[in-house]
Amino acid sequence: MARAKKVITIHVRDDREKEEFLRELQRLRLPAFIYVHGKLNDLKINVQGTKEDIREAIRRIREIHNRVRAKLYPDRRGLYRYTIDDLLRESGASVSTPILVKTLELLGETVEVREGELITSMPWEEMVSLTGTLGEYLSDVSLQTTRQIREVILPAAVLKGLDPMEVIDLLVELGLAEWKEDKFKYELVKNKEQALEILLKHLEGEENED
């Protein structure tokens, strides 16, 4: 097969975008050979391989650049777009999408999910940190909780700055959850929307008394 070579230029706005882009580029596993050099904000990317390899590599490179831009810079509505896989990989956590969405809603952020993407008003670094915190809380309670109850415990713990075990105790105290001997797990007695609503009302009442 004849080898070919093509050079494309990617323009980045600042060092943050350049670093993110180059880091994502290093993760690419492609048959084409890629070499990057550039001054300041113009990166020249030298791609070598068969014509087919080069076409595929350039498509993937542009895709990465679009993804990096979407997560670093907000659109006209002030929203960022993150692929959920990127977010989980970056934070080293495996938090379910419903937990992420509910936590963002409670924190007063705009959030929607579309085709594996999270579209939200929370900036990337904060989002990674939040996901990491949720991941830590999850590992504290995952063995003794069902999936449903976690969707109440974790968002409430983050919102109110509580230890997730404290939230479990409160749910039991309020008659919203119970320990199931046969399953060795805590589970909700009410549906999760109701349980969360009652729990938050109770916590807000306590805060108002202080």
Tab-separated table of C-alpha atoms in Angstrom:
chain	number	residue	atom	x	y	z
A	1	MET	CA	0.000	0.000	0.000
A	2	ALA	CA	1.333	3.439	-0.878
A	3	ARG	CA	2.117	5.567	2.167
A	4	ALA	CA	0.931	9.137	2.135
A	5	LYS	CA	1.326	12.186	4.318
A	6	LYS	CA	-0.945	15.066	5.214
A	7	VAL	CA	-0.549	18.041	7.531
A	8	ILE	CA	-3.519	19.735	9.199
A	9	THR	CA	-3.494	22.784	11.443
A	10	ILE	CA	-5.563	22.909	14.625
A	11	HIS	CA	-6.038	26.302	16.207
A	12	VAL	CA	-6.355	26.417	20.006
A	13	ARG	CA	-7.381	29.447	22.065
A	14	ASP	CA	-5.146	28.933	25.085
A	15	ASP	CA	-2.814	26.570	26.965
A	16	ARG	CA	-5.691	24.842	28.717
A	17	GLU	CA	-7.253	23.842	25.408
A	18	LYS	CA	-3.853	22.848	24.005
A	19	GLU	CA	-3.063	20.604	26.992
A	20	GLU	CA	-6.495	18.931	26.968
A	21	PHE	CA	-6.311	18.383	23.216
A	22	LEU	CA	-2.791	16.913	23.298
A	23	ARG	CA	-3.702	14.661	26.213
A	24	GLU	CA	-6.735	13.307	24.338
A	25	LEU	CA	-4.620	12.912	21.217
A	26	GLN	CA	-2.132	10.714	23.110
A	27	ARG	CA	-4.969	8.340	23.999
A	28	LEU	CA	-5.827	7.768	20.335
A	29	ARG	CA	-4.965	4.299	19.061
A	30	LEU	CA	-4.630	4.611	15.302
A	31	PRO	CA	-2.752	2.807	12.537
A	32	ALA	CA	-1.643	6.196	11.150
A	33	PHE	CA	1.512	7.821	12.514
A	34	ILE	CA	0.843	11.237	14.085
A	35	TYR	CA	3.412	13.888	14.826
A	36	VAL	CA	2.529	17.248	16.389
A	37	HIS	CA	4.546	20.445	16.310
A	38	GLY	CA	3.446	24.000	16.572
A	39	LYS	CA	4.065	27.473	17.801
A	40	LEU	CA	1.809	29.183	20.308
A	41	ASN	CA	-1.798	28.511	19.384
A	42	ASP	CA	-1.394	26.785	16.024
A	43	LEU	CA	-0.675	23.073	16.196
A	44	LYS	CA	0.516	21.447	12.999
A	45	ILE	CA	-0.397	17.788	12.950
A	46	ASN	CA	1.535	15.625	10.570
A	47	VAL	CA	-0.380	12.403	9.743
A	48	GLN	CA	1.277	9.546	7.841
A	49	GLY	CA	-0.092	6.222	6.661
A	50	THR	CA	-2.308	4.832	3.924
A	51	LYS	CA	-4.894	7.226	2.476
A	52	GLU	CA	-7.598	5.374	4.390
A	53	ASP	CA	-5.632	5.574	7.675
A	54	ILE	CA	-5.059	9.296	7.201
A	55	ARG	CA	-8.729	9.988	6.470
A	56	GLU	CA	-9.773	8.092	9.620
A	57	ALA	CA	-7.071	9.789	11.748
A	58	ILE	CA	-8.068	13.290	10.634
A	59	ARG	CA	-11.739	12.543	11.319
A	60	ARG	CA	-10.865	11.350	14.847
A	61	ILE	CA	-8.541	14.315	15.483
A	62	ARG	CA	-11.266	16.821	14.533
A	63	GLU	CA	-13.769	14.895	16.650
A	64	ILE	CA	-11.445	15.124	19.678
A	65	HIS	CA	-10.937	18.833	19.122
A	66	ASN	CA	-14.709	19.424	18.986
A	67	ARG	CA	-15.155	17.431	22.186
A	68	VAL	CA	-12.428	19.392	23.984
A	69	ARG	CA	-13.946	22.705	22.888
A	70	ALA	CA	-17.452	21.650	23.927
A	71	LYS	CA	-16.255	20.800	27.425
A	72	LEU	CA	-14.042	23.861	27.938
A	73	TYR	CA	-16.149	26.648	26.445
A	74	PRO	CA	-19.859	27.249	27.000
A	75	ASP	CA	-22.266	27.650	24.076
A	76	ARG	CA	-24.619	30.625	23.618
A	77	ARG	CA	-26.869	29.305	26.372
A	78	GLY	CA	-23.900	29.118	28.756
A	79	LEU	CA	-23.865	25.307	28.618
A	80	TYR	CA	-20.977	22.880	28.278
A	81	ARG	CA	-21.158	19.409	26.710
A	82	TYR	CA	-19.332	16.443	28.219
A	83	THR	CA	-19.303	12.855	27.069
A	84	ILE	CA	-20.214	10.904	30.193
A	85	ASP	CA	-17.398	8.403	29.523
A	86	ASP	CA	-14.822	11.234	29.505
A	87	LEU	CA	-16.191	12.533	32.768
A	88	LEU	CA	-16.079	9.166	34.527
A	89	ARG	CA	-12.595	8.412	33.213
A	90	GLU	CA	-11.239	11.815	34.247
A	91	SER	CA	-12.746	11.623	37.743
A	92	GLY	CA	-11.882	7.946	38.242
A	93	ALA	CA	-15.441	7.287	39.414
A	94	SER	CA	-18.296	5.131	38.139
A	95	VAL	CA	-21.347	7.137	39.118
A	96	SER	CA	-24.668	6.475	37.401
A	97	THR	CA	-26.126	9.155	35.135
A	98	PRO	CA	-29.344	9.584	37.208
A	99	ILE	CA	-27.213	10.420	40.282
A	100	LEU	CA	-25.188	12.987	38.325
A	101	VAL	CA	-28.339	14.567	36.892
A	102	LYS	CA	-30.192	14.715	40.211
A	103	THR	CA	-27.167	16.220	42.006
A	104	LEU	CA	-26.779	18.935	39.356
A	105	GLU	CA	-30.503	19.730	39.521
A	106	LEU	CA	-30.354	20.073	43.320
A	107	LEU	CA	-27.321	22.339	43.027
A	108	GLY	CA	-29.411	24.596	40.775
A	109	GLU	CA	-27.465	23.817	37.580
A	110	THR	CA	-29.078	23.427	34.154
A	111	VAL	CA	-28.701	19.824	33.017
A	112	GLU	CA	-29.900	17.555	30.225
A	113	VAL	CA	-28.701	14.239	28.867
A	114	ARG	CA	-28.532	13.536	25.160
A	115	GLU	CA	-26.978	10.464	23.484
A	116	GLY	CA	-24.323	9.771	26.092
A	117	GLU	CA	-23.592	13.462	26.589
A	118	LEU	CA	-24.222	15.569	29.641
A	119	ILE	CA	-25.143	19.148	28.770
A	120	THR	CA	-24.839	21.385	31.802
A	121	SER	CA	-24.000	24.835	33.145
A	122	MET	CA	-21.287	23.471	35.469
A	123	PRO	CA	-17.711	24.032	34.153
A	124	TRP	CA	-15.465	21.026	33.437
A	125	GLU	CA	-13.067	21.209	36.420
A	126	GLU	CA	-15.964	21.591	38.871
A	127	MET	CA	-17.834	18.780	37.158
A	128	VAL	CA	-14.823	16.431	37.462
A	129	SER	CA	-14.459	17.330	41.140
A	130	LEU	CA	-18.186	16.787	41.811
A	131	THR	CA	-18.135	13.410	40.052
A	132	GLY	CA	-15.064	12.411	42.094
A	133	THR	CA	-16.844	13.323	45.351
A	134	LEU	CA	-19.941	11.346	44.323
A	135	GLY	CA	-17.646	8.413	43.489
A	136	GLU	CA	-16.090	8.515	46.981
A	137	TYR	CA	-19.514	8.655	48.626
A	138	LEU	CA	-20.665	5.781	46.453
A	139	SER	CA	-17.778	3.570	47.559
A	140	ASP	CA	-18.680	4.344	51.210
A	141	VAL	CA	-22.239	3.065	50.861
A	142	SER	CA	-22.418	0.838	47.765
A	143	LEU	CA	-22.265	-2.511	49.599
A	144	GLN	CA	-25.117	-1.786	51.990
A	145	THR	CA	-27.501	0.090	49.679
A	146	THR	CA	-29.760	-0.599	46.706
A	147	ARG	CA	-29.458	1.410	43.474
A	148	GLN	CA	-32.705	3.309	44.193
A	149	ILE	CA	-31.706	4.543	47.639
A	150	ARG	CA	-28.294	5.687	46.353
A	151	GLU	CA	-30.118	8.093	44.027
A	152	VAL	CA	-31.420	9.803	47.179
A	153	ILE	CA	-28.386	9.482	49.495
A	154	LEU	CA	-25.635	10.775	47.208
A	155	PRO	CA	-27.302	13.943	45.824
A	156	ALA	CA	-28.535	14.879	49.328
A	157	ALA	CA	-25.092	14.278	50.884
A	158	VAL	CA	-23.421	16.546	48.308
A	159	LEU	CA	-26.090	19.242	48.519
A	160	LYS	CA	-26.037	19.456	52.330
A	161	GLY	CA	-22.366	18.610	52.883
A	162	LEU	CA	-23.227	15.510	54.927
A	163	ASP	CA	-21.566	12.149	55.338
A	164	PRO	CA	-23.578	9.621	53.265
A	165	MET	CA	-23.940	7.361	56.335
A	166	GLU	CA	-25.603	10.253	58.187
A	167	VAL	CA	-28.091	10.544	55.331
A	168	ILE	CA	-28.909	6.813	55.616
A	169	ASP	CA	-29.524	7.186	59.370
A	170	LEU	CA	-31.813	10.138	58.706
A	171	LEU	CA	-33.791	8.257	56.067
A	172	VAL	CA	-34.353	5.416	58.526
A	173	GLU	CA	-35.246	7.841	61.328
A	174	LEU	CA	-37.813	9.567	59.063
A	175	GLY	CA	-39.340	6.209	58.122
A	176	LEU	CA	-38.260	6.607	54.491
A	177	ALA	CA	-35.889	3.621	54.399
A	178	GLU	CA	-35.272	0.387	56.258
A	179	TRP	CA	-32.625	-2.288	56.669
A	180	LYS	CA	-33.545	-5.487	54.847
A	181	GLU	CA	-32.074	-8.440	56.777
A	182	ASP	CA	-32.457	-10.847	53.847
A	183	LYS	CA	-30.562	-8.582	51.441
A	184	PHE	CA	-28.124	-7.008	53.932
A	185	LYS	CA	-29.027	-3.668	52.381
A	186	TYR	CA	-30.890	-0.480	53.152
A	187	GLU	CA	-33.748	0.193	50.792
A	188	LEU	CA	-36.379	2.879	50.328
A	189	VAL	CA	-39.893	2.476	51.716
A	190	LYS	CA	-41.267	5.320	49.566
A	191	ASN	CA	-40.422	6.118	45.946
A	192	LYS	CA	-37.188	8.041	45.475
A	193	GLU	CA	-38.786	11.378	44.442
A	194	GLN	CA	-40.983	11.420	47.576
A	195	ALA	CA	-38.166	10.257	49.838
A	196	LEU	CA	-35.812	12.960	48.555
A	197	GLU	CA	-38.443	15.659	48.888
A	198	ILE	CA	-39.305	14.735	52.510
A	199	LEU	CA	-35.627	14.379	53.432
A	200	LEU	CA	-34.698	17.797	52.000
A	201	LYS	CA	-37.681	19.482	53.673
A	202	HIS	CA	-36.567	17.977	56.981
A	203	LEU	CA	-32.956	19.128	56.478
A	204	GLU	CA	-34.032	22.628	55.459
A	205	GLY	CA	-36.260	22.789	58.554
A	206	GLU	CA	-33.254	21.906	60.717
A	207	GLU	CA	-31.155	24.577	59.005
A	208	ASN	CA	-33.875	27.198	59.620
A	209	GLU	CA	-33.920	26.319	63.328
A	210	ASP	CA	-30.187	27.014	63.679
